[in-house]
Amino acid sequence: MADTQVDVKKSSTLAPQPNDPWRSFRDELDRVFEQFGQTLSPWSLFRGAESIKLPSVDITEDDKAFMVTAELPGLAAEDVDVSLEGRTLVIKGEKQQETKTEEKNYHLTERTYGAFERSFYLPDGVNADAISASVAKGVLAVTLPKVPSPADTAKKIEVKTA
């Protein structure tokens, strides 16, 4: 695969109309595609995104809670920040890793770093005071317990004869 960039000439079969309302839209779209073509990847527009992407997240629900699980390979609990901002659950993380290899003929040092942030708007019925989070084997598990609904706390009332 060649690393040399090739200039492509743009030609238009139709001359732009003086009152063409779509012209600025097409120009902006062309500019965006050119910008992506000049970078190594679309992710390189974001700080550190070459080394860490947005984590995969699964959201499940059962009768008692919502569960958010995120794949965070190589991150420990101290590298992850989970917070509640109003009704929004925010998961942030940063990974910094350095490896050194020193052999007889060479020395190699590699550094990778990156940060991510994901946020989720919480549905009604989440008990914000009982949210818990844990990290095990590179998987973050956030438990969002539900507030018991009035139907869940139904109570049988005995009927007596008068």
Coordinates of N, CA, C and O in Angstrom, one line a residue:
M1 N 0.8 -1.2 0.0 CA 0.0 0.0 0.0 C 0.9 1.2 0.0 O 1.8 1.3 0.8
A2 N 0.6 2.1 -0.9 CA 1.5 3.3 -1.0 C 1.1 4.4 0.0 O 0.0 4.5 0.4
D3 N 2.2 5.1 0.5 CA 2.0 6.1 1.5 C 2.0 7.5 0.9 O 1.9 8.5 1.6
T4 N 2.1 7.6 -0.4 CA 2.2 8.8 -1.1 C 0.8 9.3 -1.4 O -0.1 8.6 -1.9
Q5 N 0.5 10.6 -1.1 CA -0.8 11.2 -1.3 C -0.8 11.7 -2.7 O 0.1 12.3 -3.3
V6 N -2.0 11.4 -3.4 CA -2.2 11.8 -4.8 C -3.2 12.8 -4.8 O -4.3 12.7 -4.2
D7 N -2.9 13.9 -5.5 CA -3.9 15.0 -5.7 C -4.9 14.6 -6.8 O -4.5 14.1 -7.8
V8 N -6.1 14.8 -6.4 CA -7.2 14.5 -7.4 C -7.8 15.8 -7.8 O -8.2 16.6 -7.0
K9 N -7.9 15.9 -9.1 CA -8.5 17.2 -9.7 C -10.0 17.0 -9.6 O -10.6 16.0 -9.9
K10 N -10.6 18.1 -9.2 CA -12.1 18.1 -9.1 C -12.6 18.8 -10.4 O -12.1 19.8 -10.8
S11 N -13.5 18.1 -11.0 CA -14.1 18.7 -12.2 C -15.6 18.7 -12.1 O -16.2 17.8 -11.5
S12 N -16.2 19.6 -12.6 CA -17.7 19.7 -12.5 C -18.2 19.8 -13.9 O -17.8 20.6 -14.7
T13 N -19.2 18.9 -14.1 CA -19.8 18.9 -15.5 C -20.8 20.0 -15.6 O -21.0 20.5 -16.7
L14 N -21.3 20.5 -14.5 CA -22.2 21.6 -14.5 C -21.6 22.8 -13.9 O -21.0 22.7 -12.8
A15 N -21.8 23.9 -14.5 CA -21.3 25.2 -13.9 C -22.2 25.5 -12.7 O -23.4 25.4 -12.8
P16 N -21.7 26.0 -11.6 CA -22.5 26.3 -10.5 C -23.5 27.5 -10.8 O -23.1 28.4 -11.5
Q17 N -24.7 27.3 -10.4 CA -25.7 28.3 -10.6 C -25.4 29.5 -9.6 O -25.1 29.2 -8.4
P18 N -25.7 30.7 -10.0 CA -25.4 31.8 -9.1 C -26.3 31.8 -7.8 O -25.9 32.2 -6.8
N19 N -27.5 31.3 -7.9 CA -28.4 31.2 -6.8 C -28.6 29.8 -6.3 O -29.7 29.4 -5.9
D20 N -27.6 28.9 -6.4 CA -27.7 27.5 -6.0 C -27.7 27.4 -4.4 O -26.6 27.6 -3.8
P21 N -28.8 27.1 -3.8 CA -28.8 27.0 -2.3 C -28.0 25.9 -1.8 O -27.7 25.9 -0.6
W22 N -27.7 24.9 -2.6 CA -27.0 23.7 -2.1 C -25.5 23.8 -2.2 O -24.8 23.0 -1.8
R23 N -25.0 24.8 -2.9 CA -23.6 25.0 -3.1 C -22.8 25.0 -1.8 O -21.8 24.3 -1.7
S24 N -23.2 25.8 -0.9 CA -22.4 25.9 0.4 C -22.5 24.6 1.1 O -21.5 24.2 1.8
F25 N -23.6 23.9 1.1 CA -23.7 22.6 1.7 C -22.7 21.6 1.1 O -21.9 20.9 1.8
R26 N -22.6 21.6 -0.3 CA -21.7 20.7 -1.0 C -20.3 21.0 -0.7 O -19.4 20.2 -0.5
D27 N -20.0 22.4 -0.6 CA -18.6 22.8 -0.3 C -18.2 22.4 1.1 O -17.1 21.9 1.3
E28 N -19.1 22.5 2.0 CA -18.8 22.1 3.4 C -18.6 20.6 3.5 O -17.7 20.1 4.2
L29 N -19.4 19.8 2.8 CA -19.3 18.4 2.8 C -18.0 18.0 2.2 O -17.3 17.1 2.7
D30 N -17.6 18.6 1.1 CA -16.3 18.3 0.5 C -15.1 18.6 1.4 O -14.2 17.9 1.5
R31 N -15.2 19.7 2.2 CA -14.2 20.1 3.1 C -14.0 19.1 4.2 O -12.9 18.7 4.6
V32 N -15.2 18.6 4.7 CA -15.1 17.6 5.8 C -14.4 16.3 5.3 O -13.6 15.7 5.9
F33 N -14.8 15.8 4.1 CA -14.2 14.6 3.6 C -12.7 14.8 3.3 O -11.9 13.9 3.5
E34 N -12.3 16.0 2.8 CA -10.9 16.3 2.6 C -10.1 16.3 3.9 O -9.0 15.7 4.0
Q35 N -10.8 16.8 5.0 CA -10.1 16.8 6.3 C -9.9 15.4 6.8 O -8.8 15.1 7.3
F36 N -10.9 14.6 6.6 CA -10.7 13.2 7.1 C -9.7 12.5 6.3 O -8.9 11.6 6.8
G37 N -9.6 12.8 5.0 CA -8.6 12.1 4.1 C -7.2 12.5 4.5 O -6.2 11.8 4.2
Q38 N -7.0 13.7 5.1 CA -5.6 14.2 5.4 C -5.1 13.6 6.7 O -3.9 13.7 7.0
T39 N -6.0 13.1 7.6 CA -5.6 12.6 8.9 C -5.3 11.1 8.8 O -5.7 10.5 7.8
L40 N -4.7 10.6 9.8 CA -4.4 9.1 9.8 C -5.7 8.4 9.9 O -5.8 7.3 9.3
S41 N -6.6 8.9 10.7 CA -7.9 8.2 10.9 C -8.9 9.3 11.4 O -8.4 10.3 12.0
P42 N -10.1 9.0 11.3 CA -11.1 10.0 11.9 C -10.9 10.2 13.4 O -11.2 11.2 13.9
W43 N -10.4 9.1 14.0 CA -10.3 9.2 15.5 C -9.1 10.2 15.9 O -9.1 10.6 17.0
S44 N -8.2 10.4 15.0 CA -7.1 11.3 15.3 C -7.5 12.7 15.5 O -6.7 13.5 16.0
L45 N -8.7 13.1 15.3 CA -9.2 14.4 15.5 C -9.4 14.6 17.0 O -9.6 15.7 17.5
F46 N -9.5 13.5 17.8 CA -9.7 13.6 19.2 C -8.5 13.3 20.0 O -7.7 12.4 19.6
R47 N -8.3 13.9 21.1 CA -7.1 13.7 21.9 C -7.0 12.2 22.4 O -7.8 11.7 23.1
G48 N -5.9 11.6 22.0 CA -5.6 10.3 22.5 C -6.4 9.2 21.9 O -6.4 8.1 22.4
A49 N -7.3 9.5 21.0 CA -8.2 8.5 20.5 C -7.6 7.4 19.7 O -8.2 6.4 19.4
E50 N -6.3 7.6 19.2 CA -5.7 6.6 18.4 C -5.4 5.4 19.3 O -5.4 4.3 18.8
S51 N -5.2 5.5 20.6 CA -4.9 4.4 21.4 C -6.0 3.9 22.2 O -5.9 2.7 22.7
I52 N -7.1 4.6 22.4 CA -8.2 4.1 23.2 C -9.5 4.6 22.5 O -9.7 5.8 22.3
K53 N -10.4 3.7 22.2 CA -11.6 4.0 21.5 C -12.7 4.1 22.6 O -12.5 3.7 23.7
L54 N -13.9 4.5 22.2 CA -15.0 4.5 23.1 C -15.3 3.0 23.5 O -15.3 2.1 22.6
P55 N -15.5 2.7 24.8 CA -15.7 1.3 25.2 C -17.1 0.8 24.7 O -18.1 1.6 24.6
S56 N -17.1 -0.5 24.4 CA -18.4 -1.1 24.1 C -19.2 -1.2 25.4 O -18.7 -1.5 26.5
V57 N -20.5 -0.9 25.3 CA -21.4 -0.9 26.5 C -22.6 -1.7 26.2 O -23.2 -1.6 25.1
D58 N -23.0 -2.5 27.2 CA -24.3 -3.2 27.2 C -25.1 -2.7 28.3 O -24.6 -2.4 29.5
I59 N -26.4 -2.5 28.1 CA -27.4 -2.0 29.1 C -28.5 -3.1 29.1 O -29.1 -3.4 28.1
T60 N -28.7 -3.6 30.3 CA -29.7 -4.6 30.5 C -30.6 -4.2 31.7 O -30.3 -3.3 32.5
E61 N -31.8 -4.8 31.7 CA -32.8 -4.5 32.8 C -33.4 -5.8 33.3 O -33.7 -6.7 32.5
D62 N -33.6 -5.8 34.6 CA -34.4 -6.9 35.1 C -35.4 -6.3 36.1 O -35.6 -5.0 36.0
D63 N -36.1 -7.1 36.9 CA -37.2 -6.5 37.7 C -36.6 -5.6 38.8 O -37.4 -4.7 39.2
K64 N -35.4 -5.7 39.2 CA -34.9 -5.0 40.3 C -33.9 -3.8 40.0 O -33.7 -2.9 40.7
A65 N -33.3 -3.9 38.8 CA -32.3 -2.9 38.5 C -32.0 -2.9 37.0 O -32.3 -3.8 36.2
F66 N -31.3 -1.8 36.6 CA -30.7 -1.6 35.3 C -29.2 -1.9 35.5 O -28.7 -1.6 36.6
M67 N -28.6 -2.5 34.5 CA -27.1 -2.9 34.6 C -26.4 -2.3 33.4 O -26.8 -2.6 32.3
V68 N -25.4 -1.5 33.6 CA -24.6 -1.0 32.6 C -23.2 -1.7 32.7 O -22.6 -1.6 33.7
T69 N -22.8 -2.4 31.6 CA -21.4 -3.0 31.6 C -20.7 -2.5 30.5 O -21.2 -2.3 29.4
A70 N -19.4 -2.1 30.8 CA -18.5 -1.5 29.7 C -17.2 -2.3 29.7 O -16.7 -2.6 30.8
E71 N -16.7 -2.6 28.5 CA -15.5 -3.3 28.4 C -14.3 -2.2 28.4 O -14.2 -1.3 27.6
L72 N -13.5 -2.4 29.4 CA -12.4 -1.5 29.7 C -11.1 -2.2 29.9 O -10.5 -2.2 30.9
P73 N -10.6 -2.9 28.8 CA -9.4 -3.7 29.0 C -8.2 -2.9 29.4 O -7.9 -1.9 28.9
G74 N -7.5 -3.4 30.4 CA -6.3 -2.8 30.9 C -6.5 -1.7 31.8 O -5.5 -1.1 32.3
L75 N -7.7 -1.3 32.2 CA -8.0 -0.3 33.1 C -8.3 -0.9 34.5 O -9.0 -1.8 34.6
A76 N -7.8 -0.2 35.5 CA -8.1 -0.6 36.9 C -9.1 0.3 37.5 O -9.5 1.4 36.8
A77 N -9.6 0.0 38.6 CA -10.7 0.9 39.3 C -10.2 2.3 39.4 O -11.0 3.2 39.3
E78 N -9.0 2.5 39.7 CA -8.5 3.9 39.9 C -8.4 4.7 38.6 O -8.3 5.9 38.6
D79 N -8.4 4.0 37.5 CA -8.4 4.7 36.2 C -9.8 5.1 35.7 O -9.9 5.7 34.6
V80 N -10.8 4.7 36.4 CA -12.2 4.9 35.9 C -12.9 5.8 36.9 O -12.8 5.7 38.1
D81 N -13.7 6.8 36.4 CA -14.5 7.7 37.2 C -15.9 7.5 36.8 O -16.3 7.7 35.6
V82 N -16.8 7.1 37.7 CA -18.2 7.0 37.5 C -18.9 8.1 38.3 O -18.7 8.1 39.6
S83 N -19.7 8.9 37.7 CA -20.4 10.0 38.5 C -21.9 10.1 38.0 O -22.2 9.7 36.9
L84 N -22.7 10.8 38.8 CA -24.0 11.1 38.5 C -24.2 12.6 38.5 O -23.9 13.2 39.5
E85 N -24.5 13.1 37.3 CA -24.6 14.6 37.2 C -26.1 14.8 36.8 O -26.5 14.7 35.7
G86 N -26.9 15.2 37.8 CA -28.3 15.3 37.6 C -28.9 13.9 37.4 O -28.8 13.0 38.2
R87 N -29.5 13.8 36.2 CA -30.1 12.5 35.8 C -29.2 11.8 34.8 O -29.6 10.9 34.1
T88 N -27.9 12.2 34.7 CA -27.0 11.6 33.7 C -25.9 10.8 34.4 O -25.2 11.4 35.2
L89 N -25.7 9.6 34.0 CA -24.6 8.8 34.4 C -23.4 9.0 33.5 O -23.6 8.9 32.3
V90 N -22.3 9.4 34.1 CA -21.1 9.7 33.3 C -20.0 8.7 33.7 O -19.7 8.6 34.8
I91 N -19.4 8.1 32.6 CA -18.3 7.2 32.8 C -17.1 7.7 32.1 O -17.2 8.0 30.9
K92 N -16.0 8.0 32.8 CA -14.8 8.5 32.2 C -13.7 7.6 32.6 O -13.7 7.0 33.6
G93 N -12.7 7.6 31.7 CA -11.5 6.8 32.0 C -10.3 7.3 31.2 O -10.5 8.0 30.2
E94 N -9.2 7.0 31.7 CA -7.9 7.3 31.1 C -6.9 6.2 31.2 O -6.8 5.7 32.3
K95 N -6.3 5.9 30.1 CA -5.3 4.8 30.2 C -3.9 5.4 29.8 O -3.8 6.1 28.8
Q96 N -2.9 5.1 30.6 CA -1.5 5.5 30.3 C -0.7 4.2 30.5 O -0.7 3.6 31.6
Q97 N 0.0 3.9 29.5 CA 0.8 2.7 29.6 C 2.2 2.9 28.9 O 2.3 3.6 27.9
E98 N 3.2 2.4 29.5 CA 4.6 2.5 29.0 C 5.2 1.2 29.1 O 5.2 0.5 30.1
T99 N 5.8 0.7 28.0 CA 6.6 -0.5 28.0 C 8.0 -0.2 27.5 O 8.2 0.6 26.6
K100 N 9.0 -0.8 28.1 CA 10.4 -0.7 27.7 C 11.0 -2.1 27.5 O 10.8 -3.0 28.2
T101 N 11.7 -2.1 26.4 CA 12.5 -3.3 26.0 C 13.9 -2.9 25.8 O 14.2 -2.0 25.0
E102 N 14.8 -3.5 26.6 CA 16.2 -3.2 26.4 C 16.9 -4.5 26.1 O 17.0 -5.4 26.9
E103 N 17.4 -4.6 24.9 CA 18.2 -5.7 24.4 C 19.7 -5.3 24.2 O 20.0 -4.1 24.3
K104 N 20.4 -6.2 23.8 CA 21.9 -5.9 23.5 C 22.1 -4.8 22.5 O 22.8 -3.9 22.6
N105 N 21.3 -4.9 21.4 CA 21.5 -4.0 20.2 C 20.5 -2.9 20.2 O 20.7 -2.0 19.3
Y106 N 19.5 -2.9 21.0 CA 18.5 -1.8 20.9 C 17.8 -1.5 22.2 O 17.7 -2.4 23.0
H107 N 17.2 -0.4 22.2 CA 16.3 0.0 23.3 C 15.0 0.5 22.7 O 15.0 1.3 21.8
L108 N 13.9 0.0 23.2 CA 12.6 0.3 22.7 C 11.7 0.8 23.8 O 11.5 0.1 24.8
T109 N 11.1 2.0 23.7 CA 10.1 2.5 24.6 C 8.9 2.8 23.9 O 8.9 3.6 22.9
E110 N 7.7 2.3 24.3 CA 6.4 2.6 23.7 C 5.5 3.1 24.8 O 5.4 2.6 25.8
R111 N 4.8 4.2 24.4 CA 3.9 4.8 25.3 C 2.5 4.9 24.6 O 2.5 5.3 23.4
T112 N 1.5 4.5 25.3 CA 0.1 4.7 24.8 C -0.7 5.4 25.8 O -0.5 5.2 27.0
Y113 N -1.6 6.3 25.4 CA -2.5 6.9 26.3 C -3.7 7.3 25.6 O -3.8 7.3 24.4
G114 N -4.7 7.5 26.3 CA -6.0 7.9 25.7 C -7.0 8.1 26.8 O -6.9 7.6 27.9
A115 N -8.1 8.8 26.5 CA -9.2 9.1 27.4 C -10.5 8.9 26.7 O -10.6 9.1 25.5
F116 N -11.5 8.6 27.4 CA -12.8 8.5 26.9 C -13.8 9.0 27.9 O -13.5 9.2 29.1
E117 N -15.0 9.3 27.4 CA -16.1 9.7 28.3 C -17.4 9.3 27.6 O -17.6 9.5 26.4
R118 N -18.3 8.6 28.3 CA -19.6 8.2 27.8 C -20.6 8.6 28.9 O -20.4 8.6 30.1
S119 N -21.8 9.0 28.4 CA -22.8 9.5 29.3 C -24.2 8.9 28.9 O -24.4 8.7 27.7
F120 N -25.0 8.6 29.9 CA -26.3 8.0 29.6 C -27.3 8.7 30.5 O -27.1 8.9 31.7
Y121 N -28.4 9.1 29.9 CA -29.5 9.7 30.6 C -30.3 8.6 31.3 O -30.7 7.6 30.7
L122 N -30.5 8.8 32.6 CA -31.2 7.7 33.4 C -32.7 7.8 33.2 O -33.3 8.8 33.2
P123 N -33.4 6.6 33.1 CA -34.8 6.6 33.0 C -35.4 6.9 34.4 O -34.8 6.8 35.4
D124 N -36.7 7.1 34.4 CA -37.5 7.3 35.6 C -37.4 6.0 36.4 O -37.3 4.9 35.9
G125 N -37.4 6.1 37.7 CA -37.5 5.0 38.6 C -36.1 4.4 39.1 O -36.1 3.4 39.7
V126 N -35.0 5.2 38.8 CA -33.7 4.7 39.3 C -33.4 5.3 40.7 O -33.6 6.5 40.9
N127 N -33.0 4.5 41.6 CA -32.7 4.9 43.0 C -31.2 5.5 42.9 O -30.3 4.7 43.1
A128 N -31.1 6.8 42.8 CA -29.8 7.4 42.6 C -28.9 7.2 43.8 O -27.7 7.2 43.7
D129 N -29.5 7.0 45.0 CA -28.7 6.9 46.2 C -28.1 5.5 46.4 O -27.2 5.3 47.2
A130 N -28.5 4.5 45.6 CA -28.1 3.1 45.7 C -27.2 2.6 44.5 O -27.0 1.4 44.4
I131 N -26.8 3.5 43.7 CA -26.0 3.1 42.5 C -24.6 2.6 43.0 O -24.0 3.2 43.8
S132 N -24.2 1.5 42.4 CA -22.9 1.0 42.7 C -22.1 0.6 41.4 O -22.7 0.4 40.4
A133 N -20.8 0.6 41.5 CA -19.9 0.3 40.4 C -18.7 -0.6 40.8 O -18.2 -0.4 41.9
S134 N -18.3 -1.5 40.0 CA -17.1 -2.3 40.3 C -16.4 -2.6 39.0 O -17.0 -2.7 37.9
V135 N -15.1 -2.9 39.0 CA -14.3 -3.3 37.9 C -13.7 -4.6 38.2 O -13.1 -4.8 39.3
A136 N -13.9 -5.6 37.3 CA -13.3 -6.9 37.4 C -12.9 -7.4 36.1 O -13.7 -7.4 35.1
K137 N -11.6 -7.8 35.9 CA -11.1 -8.4 34.7 C -11.4 -7.5 33.5 O -11.7 -8.0 32.4
G138 N -11.2 -6.2 33.6 CA -11.4 -5.2 32.5 C -12.8 -4.9 32.1 O -13.1 -4.4 31.1
V139 N -13.8 -5.3 33.0 CA -15.2 -5.0 32.7 C -15.8 -4.2 33.9 O -15.7 -4.6 35.0
L140 N -16.3 -3.0 33.5 CA -16.9 -2.2 34.5 C -18.4 -2.6 34.6 O -19.1 -2.7 33.6
A141 N -18.9 -2.8 35.8 CA -20.3 -3.1 36.0 C -20.9 -2.0 36.9 O -20.5 -1.8 38.0
V142 N -21.9 -1.3 36.4 CA -22.6 -0.3 37.2 C -24.1 -0.8 37.4 O -24.8 -1.1 36.4
T143 N -24.5 -0.9 38.6 CA -25.8 -1.3 39.0 C -26.6 -0.1 39.4 O -26.2 0.6 40.2
L144 N -27.8 0.0 38.7 CA -28.7 1.1 38.9 C -30.0 0.5 39.5 O -30.9 0.2 38.7
P145 N -30.1 0.4 40.8 CA -31.3 -0.2 41.4 C -32.6 0.6 41.1 O -32.5 1.9 41.0
K146 N -33.7 -0.1 40.9 CA -34.9 0.6 40.7 C -35.6 1.0 42.0 O -35.4 0.3 43.0
V147 N -36.3 2.1 42.0 CA -37.2 2.4 43.2 C -38.4 1.5 43.1 O -39.0 1.4 42.0
P148 N -38.7 0.9 44.2 CA -39.9 0.0 44.2 C -41.2 0.8 43.8 O -41.4 1.9 44.3
S149 N -41.9 0.3 42.8 CA -43.1 1.0 42.4 C -44.3 0.6 43.4 O -44.2 -0.4 44.1
P150 N -45.3 1.4 43.4 CA -46.4 1.1 44.3 C -47.0 -0.3 44.1 O -47.4 -1.0 45.0
A151 N -47.0 -0.8 42.9 CA -47.5 -2.1 42.5 C -46.6 -3.2 43.2 O -47.0 -4.3 43.5
D152 N -45.3 -2.9 43.3 CA -44.3 -3.9 43.8 C -44.5 -4.0 45.4 O -44.1 -4.9 46.0
T153 N -45.0 -2.9 46.0 CA -45.1 -2.9 47.4 C -46.6 -3.2 47.9 O -47.0 -2.7 48.9
A154 N -47.3 -3.9 47.0 CA -48.7 -4.2 47.4 C -48.8 -5.1 48.6 O -47.9 -5.9 48.9
K155 N -49.8 -4.8 49.4 CA -50.0 -5.4 50.7 C -51.4 -6.0 50.7 O -52.4 -5.3 50.4
K156 N -51.5 -7.2 51.2 CA -52.8 -7.9 51.3 C -53.5 -7.4 52.6 O -52.9 -7.3 53.6
I157 N -54.7 -7.0 52.4 CA -55.5 -6.5 53.6 C -56.5 -7.5 53.9 O -57.3 -7.9 53.0
E158 N -56.5 -7.9 55.1 CA -57.5 -8.9 55.5 C -58.9 -8.3 55.7 O -59.0 -7.2 56.3
V159 N -59.9 -9.0 55.2 CA -61.2 -8.5 55.3 C -61.9 -9.3 56.4 O -62.0 -10.5 56.3
K160 N -62.4 -8.6 57.4 CA -63.1 -9.2 58.5 C -64.6 -9.0 58.4 O -65.1 -8.1 57.8
T161 N -65.3 -9.9 59.0 CA -66.8 -9.7 59.1 C -67.1 -8.8 60.2 O -66.5 -8.8 61.3
A162 N -68.1 -8.0 60.1 CA -68.5 -7.0 61.1 C -69.4 -7.6 62.1 O -70.1 -8.5 62.1

